[in-house]
Amino acid sequence: MKMLHLQHRARLERRMVGSTNRWRFPREAFSGDLLGLSQMCKALNVDFEEVLKNPDRLCISQIQKIFSGNLKNKTIPSGEADVILTCLGSKWQLHQPQLFQSETLAKLFLMALAQGTTSPTKELERLLRAHLRGNVKERPPIKKMIISLKINDPLVTKVAFATALKNLYLSEVEINSNDVLGVLASAHILQLSSLFQRCVAMMMNGLMPSTIKDFYLAGCKYKEEQLTTACEKWLEMNLVPLVGTQIHLRKIPQELLHKVLRSPRLFTFNEFHLLKTLLLWVFLQLNHKIQTVPVHETVLAFFKSFPKKHSFLDQDAGQGLVPLFLCLRLHGIIKGKNLEELRHINFFPETWLIRVTANHYHALENGGDMVHVKDLATQAMRFGLLFNQEYTTHSEMIAVYGFFFEIKGIKHDTTSYSFYMQRVKHTDLGFPSLLYEHGPVSLRTERLVKYEIRAQTLVDGKWQEFRTNQITQKFGFVKPSCKSHALKVQTVGIPIYASFSFIFPTS
């Protein structure tokens, strides 16, 4: 049997196989030479007819190289289709060279060839020989082959499947954003890796409140870690400021929500804002008919309506949600008004609230020292600034145990920003009286603070992260001691999510 003459300048190294004096390539089971494969099967005592009947034993990717080698420009064939694919209740007319770009369709074709001809080996050899020579006139006349593919994936629609098949003929098929999930599923079934990755990239760039759930579940379903990670990171930034303001919050899976709540990168304006977002999520899980986001008072009234004998989290409806609320740092809720609100809705177990109250009492008694807090990464009080396009400066005032701080962001030019915090006196001009009228005021001239400042923004589909080290510093009332180290940021990304985390160590 003569070896096929491959018209390539560079020839791959070959080696002998057994005592048959036949050839094979050293690194791959089959490298496009069907005659060589036949010889290799004989040398290894493998039935070539059985290989064709069980294509999983055949290196399909090597046959694909033969058919796709001349398809780099993806010119649409002018000849009549020679393969009919029945799928999703329709018949799709395909051409053999294009069909072999899909490993799934290639396997179906080989199985149909093995069952439909008396000598599948010779038939496939003739077919491959003609394609290797690239001579259309010499290609053997083959009757139309009918193959069938059953799809049980509910994500696959006819439109999406047609788009995936069109990808066999076009180098850059257009994907409608509304069909991207279905095209992803179709590419997964057809084993079209390049199309699958195009869909993944498109989904990563199309994350928004209305798509986050479906895209995350698709990433889990098809084990696409790149997509699931992108969903998690996007939600870490946008759970509170964006998703938490829309009805789409209801769709967030509990497992994803739990991951995001545990992340040290989670952005929130303050702990109470995060709590309100989480209470709203629970409310929407229990009230499926509501289609608009209710005001916060409606959510409070709903939880107040439950029996007073046990807290909501102690009841059957709430026990499965305890892991979510354990992720909250309730000691970071320090306003008396907010703490009273927590008691009145009867949501948390009494022991939780007693612990929070006791921690606040001991901190106040010890001049602000947070003896109950040790780890900055998991226990710190956290506050955030969302720095938008229109800002040149943006700041918020915060009060903790009688100490007052301003967290601030400044835009220096189109790509340069800095973020810092500074201690202020309650008597300073312009200081909001609401922060101290109903709360304590500390007269201590110095306050030891351990803090970290972090900023994150999205640029070209990738998150940029900037952060200071964990810094311990004594804050006074005058410069330079009143001001923290500044986090300097160089980026074209906008908005910027700036997070300020700190604790008051024992001083």
PDB file of N, CA and C in Angstrom, residues 239-306:
ATOM      1  N   LEU A 239     -23.425  44.467  43.387  1.00  0.00           N
ATOM      2  CA  LEU A 239     -24.550  43.957  44.161  1.00  0.00           C
ATOM      3  C   LEU A 239     -25.293  45.087  44.864  1.00  0.00           C
ATOM      4  N   VAL A 240     -24.580  45.915  45.595  1.00  0.00           N
ATOM      5  CA  VAL A 240     -25.222  46.981  46.378  1.00  0.00           C
ATOM      6  C   VAL A 240     -25.610  48.191  45.526  1.00  0.00           C
ATOM      7  N   PRO A 241     -24.674  48.778  44.757  1.00  0.00           N
ATOM      8  CA  PRO A 241     -25.037  50.025  44.067  1.00  0.00           C
ATOM      9  C   PRO A 241     -25.952  49.853  42.859  1.00  0.00           C
ATOM     10  N   LEU A 242     -25.988  48.664  42.237  1.00  0.00           N
ATOM     11  CA  LEU A 242     -26.742  48.509  40.994  1.00  0.00           C
ATOM     12  C   LEU A 242     -27.820  47.432  41.082  1.00  0.00           C
ATOM     13  N   VAL A 243     -27.424  46.186  41.284  1.00  0.00           N
ATOM     14  CA  VAL A 243     -28.395  45.083  41.301  1.00  0.00           C
ATOM     15  C   VAL A 243     -29.372  45.247  42.456  1.00  0.00           C
ATOM     16  N   GLY A 244     -28.886  45.732  43.577  1.00  0.00           N
ATOM     17  CA  GLY A 244     -29.735  45.896  44.754  1.00  0.00           C
ATOM     18  C   GLY A 244     -30.819  46.937  44.609  1.00  0.00           C
ATOM     19  N   THR A 245     -30.806  47.685  43.508  1.00  0.00           N
ATOM     20  CA  THR A 245     -31.844  48.695  43.269  1.00  0.00           C
ATOM     21  C   THR A 245     -32.853  48.245  42.223  1.00  0.00           C
ATOM     22  N   GLN A 246     -32.703  47.007  41.714  1.00  0.00           N
ATOM     23  CA  GLN A 246     -33.560  46.541  40.623  1.00  0.00           C
ATOM     24  C   GLN A 246     -34.232  45.220  40.976  1.00  0.00           C
ATOM     25  N   ILE A 247     -35.320  44.928  40.282  1.00  0.00           N
ATOM     26  CA  ILE A 247     -36.078  43.713  40.530  1.00  0.00           C
ATOM     27  C   ILE A 247     -35.281  42.463  40.174  1.00  0.00           C
ATOM     28  N   HIS A 248     -34.238  42.644  39.348  1.00  0.00           N
ATOM     29  CA  HIS A 248     -33.384  41.509  38.962  1.00  0.00           C
ATOM     30  C   HIS A 248     -32.645  40.919  40.158  1.00  0.00           C
ATOM     31  N   LEU A 249     -32.615  41.634  41.279  1.00  0.00           N
ATOM     32  CA  LEU A 249     -31.986  41.097  42.490  1.00  0.00           C
ATOM     33  C   LEU A 249     -32.600  39.760  42.868  1.00  0.00           C
ATOM     34  N   ARG A 250     -33.885  39.590  42.607  1.00  0.00           N
ATOM     35  CA  ARG A 250     -34.590  38.353  42.946  1.00  0.00           C
ATOM     36  C   ARG A 250     -33.944  37.126  42.293  1.00  0.00           C
ATOM     37  N   LYS A 251     -33.375  37.298  41.116  1.00  0.00           N
ATOM     38  CA  LYS A 251     -32.877  36.162  40.334  1.00  0.00           C
ATOM     39  C   LYS A 251     -31.513  35.656  40.797  1.00  0.00           C
ATOM     40  N   ILE A 252     -30.835  36.427  41.628  1.00  0.00           N
ATOM     41  CA  ILE A 252     -29.475  36.023  42.031  1.00  0.00           C
ATOM     42  C   ILE A 252     -29.545  34.718  42.817  1.00  0.00           C
ATOM     43  N   PRO A 253     -28.876  33.646  42.351  1.00  0.00           N
ATOM     44  CA  PRO A 253     -28.897  32.379  43.086  1.00  0.00           C
ATOM     45  C   PRO A 253     -28.262  32.525  44.464  1.00  0.00           C
ATOM     46  N   GLN A 254     -28.788  31.797  45.428  1.00  0.00           N
ATOM     47  CA  GLN A 254     -28.275  31.898  46.790  1.00  0.00           C
ATOM     48  C   GLN A 254     -26.808  31.513  46.875  1.00  0.00           C
ATOM     49  N   GLU A 255     -26.412  30.514  46.108  1.00  0.00           N
ATOM     50  CA  GLU A 255     -25.018  30.059  46.137  1.00  0.00           C
ATOM     51  C   GLU A 255     -24.083  31.172  45.664  1.00  0.00           C
ATOM     52  N   LEU A 256     -24.475  31.888  44.591  1.00  0.00           N
ATOM     53  CA  LEU A 256     -23.660  32.991  44.086  1.00  0.00           C
ATOM     54  C   LEU A 256     -23.645  34.137  45.088  1.00  0.00           C
ATOM     55  N   LEU A 257     -24.789  34.429  45.666  1.00  0.00           N
ATOM     56  CA  LEU A 257     -24.883  35.499  46.656  1.00  0.00           C
ATOM     57  C   LEU A 257     -23.970  35.219  47.843  1.00  0.00           C
ATOM     58  N   HIS A 258     -23.946  33.970  48.273  1.00  0.00           N
ATOM     59  CA  HIS A 258     -23.106  33.585  49.414  1.00  0.00           C
ATOM     60  C   HIS A 258     -21.620  33.788  49.102  1.00  0.00           C
ATOM     61  N   LYS A 259     -21.207  33.408  47.888  1.00  0.00           N
ATOM     62  CA  LYS A 259     -19.816  33.599  47.480  1.00  0.00           C
ATOM     63  C   LYS A 259     -19.432  35.075  47.509  1.00  0.00           C
ATOM     64  N   VAL A 260     -20.327  35.900  46.978  1.00  0.00           N
ATOM     65  CA  VAL A 260     -20.042  37.327  46.889  1.00  0.00           C
ATOM     66  C   VAL A 260     -19.978  37.960  48.276  1.00  0.00           C
ATOM     67  N   LEU A 261     -20.878  37.562  49.165  1.00  0.00           N
ATOM     68  CA  LEU A 261     -20.896  38.121  50.517  1.00  0.00           C
ATOM     69  C   LEU A 261     -19.631  37.766  51.303  1.00  0.00           C
ATOM     70  N   ARG A 262     -19.051  36.635  50.989  1.00  0.00           N
ATOM     71  CA  ARG A 262     -17.841  36.198  51.691  1.00  0.00           C
ATOM     72  C   ARG A 262     -16.572  36.847  51.139  1.00  0.00           C
ATOM     73  N   SER A 263     -16.669  37.478  49.979  1.00  0.00           N
ATOM     74  CA  SER A 263     -15.482  38.023  49.322  1.00  0.00           C
ATOM     75  C   SER A 263     -14.972  39.280  50.032  1.00  0.00           C
ATOM     76  N   PRO A 264     -13.665  39.383  50.250  1.00  0.00           N
ATOM     77  CA  PRO A 264     -13.108  40.608  50.846  1.00  0.00           C
ATOM     78  C   PRO A 264     -13.150  41.790  49.876  1.00  0.00           C
ATOM     79  N   ARG A 265     -13.426  41.516  48.591  1.00  0.00           N
ATOM     80  CA  ARG A 265     -13.485  42.589  47.593  1.00  0.00           C
ATOM     81  C   ARG A 265     -14.880  43.208  47.480  1.00  0.00           C
ATOM     82  N   LEU A 266     -15.853  42.674  48.196  1.00  0.00           N
ATOM     83  CA  LEU A 266     -17.235  43.160  48.100  1.00  0.00           C
ATOM     84  C   LEU A 266     -17.309  44.668  48.364  1.00  0.00           C
ATOM     85  N   PHE A 267     -17.998  45.364  47.465  1.00  0.00           N
ATOM     86  CA  PHE A 267     -18.156  46.815  47.618  1.00  0.00           C
ATOM     87  C   PHE A 267     -19.511  47.135  48.240  1.00  0.00           C
ATOM     88  N   THR A 268     -19.512  48.020  49.229  1.00  0.00           N
ATOM     89  CA  THR A 268     -20.754  48.535  49.792  1.00  0.00           C
ATOM     90  C   THR A 268     -20.512  49.940  50.312  1.00  0.00           C
ATOM     91  N   PHE A 269     -21.546  50.743  50.342  1.00  0.00           N
ATOM     92  CA  PHE A 269     -21.413  52.102  50.864  1.00  0.00           C
ATOM     93  C   PHE A 269     -21.204  52.076  52.380  1.00  0.00           C
ATOM     94  N   ASN A 270     -21.891  51.136  53.046  1.00  0.00           N
ATOM     95  CA  ASN A 270     -21.696  50.882  54.474  1.00  0.00           C
ATOM     96  C   ASN A 270     -22.403  49.565  54.811  1.00  0.00           C
ATOM     97  N   GLU A 271     -22.241  49.106  56.022  1.00  0.00           N
ATOM     98  CA  GLU A 271     -22.774  47.791  56.390  1.00  0.00           C
ATOM     99  C   GLU A 271     -24.296  47.765  56.391  1.00  0.00           C
ATOM    100  N   PHE A 272     -24.919  48.855  56.789  1.00  0.00           N
ATOM    101  CA  PHE A 272     -26.379  48.893  56.825  1.00  0.00           C
ATOM    102  C   PHE A 272     -26.960  48.858  55.413  1.00  0.00           C
ATOM    103  N   HIS A 273     -26.277  49.479  54.470  1.00  0.00           N
ATOM    104  CA  HIS A 273     -26.717  49.443  53.076  1.00  0.00           C
ATOM    105  C   HIS A 273     -26.679  48.014  52.538  1.00  0.00           C
ATOM    106  N   LEU A 274     -25.643  47.283  52.915  1.00  0.00           N
ATOM    107  CA  LEU A 274     -25.544  45.882  52.507  1.00  0.00           C
ATOM    108  C   LEU A 274     -26.662  45.057  53.139  1.00  0.00           C
ATOM    109  N   LEU A 275     -26.945  45.325  54.411  1.00  0.00           N
ATOM    110  CA  LEU A 275     -28.029  44.613  55.087  1.00  0.00           C
ATOM    111  C   LEU A 275     -29.366  44.871  54.395  1.00  0.00           C
ATOM    112  N   LYS A 276     -29.637  46.108  54.013  1.00  0.00           N
ATOM    113  CA  LYS A 276     -30.889  46.432  53.334  1.00  0.00           C
ATOM    114  C   LYS A 276     -31.010  45.680  52.005  1.00  0.00           C
ATOM    115  N   THR A 277     -29.891  45.566  51.297  1.00  0.00           N
ATOM    116  CA  THR A 277     -29.889  44.823  50.033  1.00  0.00           C
ATOM    117  C   THR A 277     -30.228  43.356  50.270  1.00  0.00           C
ATOM    118  N   LEU A 278     -29.656  42.790  51.311  1.00  0.00           N
ATOM    119  CA  LEU A 278     -29.887  41.379  51.615  1.00  0.00           C
ATOM    120  C   LEU A 278     -31.320  41.137  52.095  1.00  0.00           C
ATOM    121  N   LEU A 279     -31.867  42.050  52.901  1.00  0.00           N
ATOM    122  CA  LEU A 279     -33.261  41.930  53.335  1.00  0.00           C
ATOM    123  C   LEU A 279     -34.213  42.018  52.146  1.00  0.00           C
ATOM    124  N   LEU A 280     -33.884  42.884  51.188  1.00  0.00           N
ATOM    125  CA  LEU A 280     -34.705  43.004  49.983  1.00  0.00           C
ATOM    126  C   LEU A 280     -34.667  41.718  49.178  1.00  0.00           C
ATOM    127  N   TRP A 281     -33.493  41.093  49.082  1.00  0.00           N
ATOM    128  CA  TRP A 281     -33.380  39.816  48.355  1.00  0.00           C
ATOM    129  C   TRP A 281     -34.277  38.753  48.993  1.00  0.00           C
ATOM    130  N   VAL A 282     -34.262  38.661  50.328  1.00  0.00           N
ATOM    131  CA  VAL A 282     -35.114  37.696  51.027  1.00  0.00           C
ATOM    132  C   VAL A 282     -36.587  38.012  50.764  1.00  0.00           C
ATOM    133  N   PHE A 283     -36.946  39.286  50.864  1.00  0.00           N
ATOM    134  CA  PHE A 283     -38.325  39.707  50.621  1.00  0.00           C
ATOM    135  C   PHE A 283     -38.790  39.283  49.232  1.00  0.00           C
ATOM    136  N   LEU A 284     -37.946  39.470  48.221  1.00  0.00           N
ATOM    137  CA  LEU A 284     -38.321  39.119  46.845  1.00  0.00           C
ATOM    138  C   LEU A 284     -38.414  37.611  46.648  1.00  0.00           C
ATOM    139  N   GLN A 285     -37.640  36.840  47.413  1.00  0.00           N
ATOM    140  CA  GLN A 285     -37.745  35.375  47.325  1.00  0.00           C
ATOM    141  C   GLN A 285     -39.088  34.897  47.854  1.00  0.00           C
ATOM    142  N   LEU A 286     -39.617  35.613  48.822  1.00  0.00           N
ATOM    143  CA  LEU A 286     -40.855  35.191  49.478  1.00  0.00           C
ATOM    144  C   LEU A 286     -42.103  35.843  48.887  1.00  0.00           C
ATOM    145  N   ASN A 287     -41.920  36.790  47.980  1.00  0.00           N
ATOM    146  CA  ASN A 287     -43.058  37.501  47.376  1.00  0.00           C
ATOM    147  C   ASN A 287     -42.891  37.518  45.860  1.00  0.00           C
ATOM    148  N   HIS A 288     -43.191  36.380  45.246  1.00  0.00           N
ATOM    149  CA  HIS A 288     -42.921  36.202  43.812  1.00  0.00           C
ATOM    150  C   HIS A 288     -43.789  37.083  42.922  1.00  0.00           C
ATOM    151  N   LYS A 289     -44.957  37.473  43.403  1.00  0.00           N
ATOM    152  CA  LYS A 289     -45.868  38.236  42.555  1.00  0.00           C
ATOM    153  C   LYS A 289     -45.463  39.703  42.428  1.00  0.00           C
ATOM    154  N   ILE A 290     -44.657  40.190  43.334  1.00  0.00           N
ATOM    155  CA  ILE A 290     -44.241  41.598  43.290  1.00  0.00           C
ATOM    156  C   ILE A 290     -43.249  41.795  42.144  1.00  0.00           C
ATOM    157  N   GLN A 291     -43.532  42.758  41.272  1.00  0.00           N
ATOM    158  CA  GLN A 291     -42.718  42.975  40.081  1.00  0.00           C
ATOM    159  C   GLN A 291     -41.997  44.313  40.075  1.00  0.00           C
ATOM    160  N   THR A 292     -42.134  45.081  41.140  1.00  0.00           N
ATOM    161  CA  THR A 292     -41.398  46.338  41.268  1.00  0.00           C
ATOM    162  C   THR A 292     -40.682  46.355  42.609  1.00  0.00           C
ATOM    163  N   VAL A 293     -39.592  47.083  42.670  1.00  0.00           N
ATOM    164  CA  VAL A 293     -38.816  47.144  43.905  1.00  0.00           C
ATOM    165  C   VAL A 293     -39.589  47.957  44.948  1.00  0.00           C
ATOM    166  N   PRO A 294     -39.882  47.368  46.103  1.00  0.00           N
ATOM    167  CA  PRO A 294     -40.639  48.096  47.133  1.00  0.00           C
ATOM    168  C   PRO A 294     -39.749  49.076  47.890  1.00  0.00           C
ATOM    169  N   VAL A 295     -40.361  50.038  48.552  1.00  0.00           N
ATOM    170  CA  VAL A 295     -39.597  50.929  49.422  1.00  0.00           C
ATOM    171  C   VAL A 295     -39.171  50.136  50.656  1.00  0.00           C
ATOM    172  N   HIS A 296     -38.149  50.626  51.334  1.00  0.00           N
ATOM    173  CA  HIS A 296     -37.584  49.905  52.469  1.00  0.00           C
ATOM    174  C   HIS A 296     -38.615  49.688  53.577  1.00  0.00           C
ATOM    175  N   GLU A 297     -39.523  50.648  53.770  1.00  0.00           N
ATOM    176  CA  GLU A 297     -40.542  50.529  54.815  1.00  0.00           C
ATOM    177  C   GLU A 297     -41.468  49.340  54.561  1.00  0.00           C
ATOM    178  N   THR A 298     -41.728  49.036  53.294  1.00  0.00           N
ATOM    179  CA  THR A 298     -42.569  47.876  52.959  1.00  0.00           C
ATOM    180  C   THR A 298     -41.879  46.580  53.363  1.00  0.00           C
ATOM    181  N   VAL A 299     -40.577  46.521  53.122  1.00  0.00           N
ATOM    182  CA  VAL A 299     -39.794  45.334  53.499  1.00  0.00           C
ATOM    183  C   VAL A 299     -39.811  45.164  55.015  1.00  0.00           C
ATOM    184  N   LEU A 300     -39.631  46.248  55.755  1.00  0.00           N
ATOM    185  CA  LEU A 300     -39.646  46.184  57.220  1.00  0.00           C
ATOM    186  C   LEU A 300     -41.002  45.714  57.736  1.00  0.00           C
ATOM    187  N   ALA A 301     -42.069  46.267  57.156  1.00  0.00           N
ATOM    188  CA  ALA A 301     -43.418  45.895  57.589  1.00  0.00           C
ATOM    189  C   ALA A 301     -43.691  44.418  57.345  1.00  0.00           C
ATOM    190  N   PHE A 302     -43.161  43.888  56.265  1.00  0.00           N
ATOM    191  CA  PHE A 302     -43.364  42.468  55.954  1.00  0.00           C
ATOM    192  C   PHE A 302     -42.751  41.582  57.036  1.00  0.00           C
ATOM    193  N   PHE A 303     -41.523  41.879  57.427  1.00  0.00           N
ATOM    194  CA  PHE A 303     -40.866  41.041  58.434  1.00  0.00           C
ATOM    195  C   PHE A 303     -41.445  41.258  59.837  1.00  0.00           C
ATOM    196  N   LYS A 304     -41.968  42.441  60.092  1.00  0.00           N
ATOM    197  CA  LYS A 304     -42.635  42.687  61.367  1.00  0.00           C
ATOM    198  C   LYS A 304     -43.911  41.863  61.519  1.00  0.00           C
ATOM    199  N   SER A 305     -44.478  41.441  60.387  1.00  0.00           N
ATOM    200  CA  SER A 305     -45.744  40.707  60.419  1.00  0.00           C
ATOM    201  C   SER A 305     -45.586  39.260  60.864  1.00  0.00           C
ATOM    202  N   PHE A 306     -44.357  38.764  60.946  1.00  0.00           N
ATOM    203  CA  PHE A 306     -44.146  37.373  61.365  1.00  0.00           C
ATOM    204  C   PHE A 306     -44.361  37.250  62.874  1.00  0.00           C
TER     205      PHE A 306
END
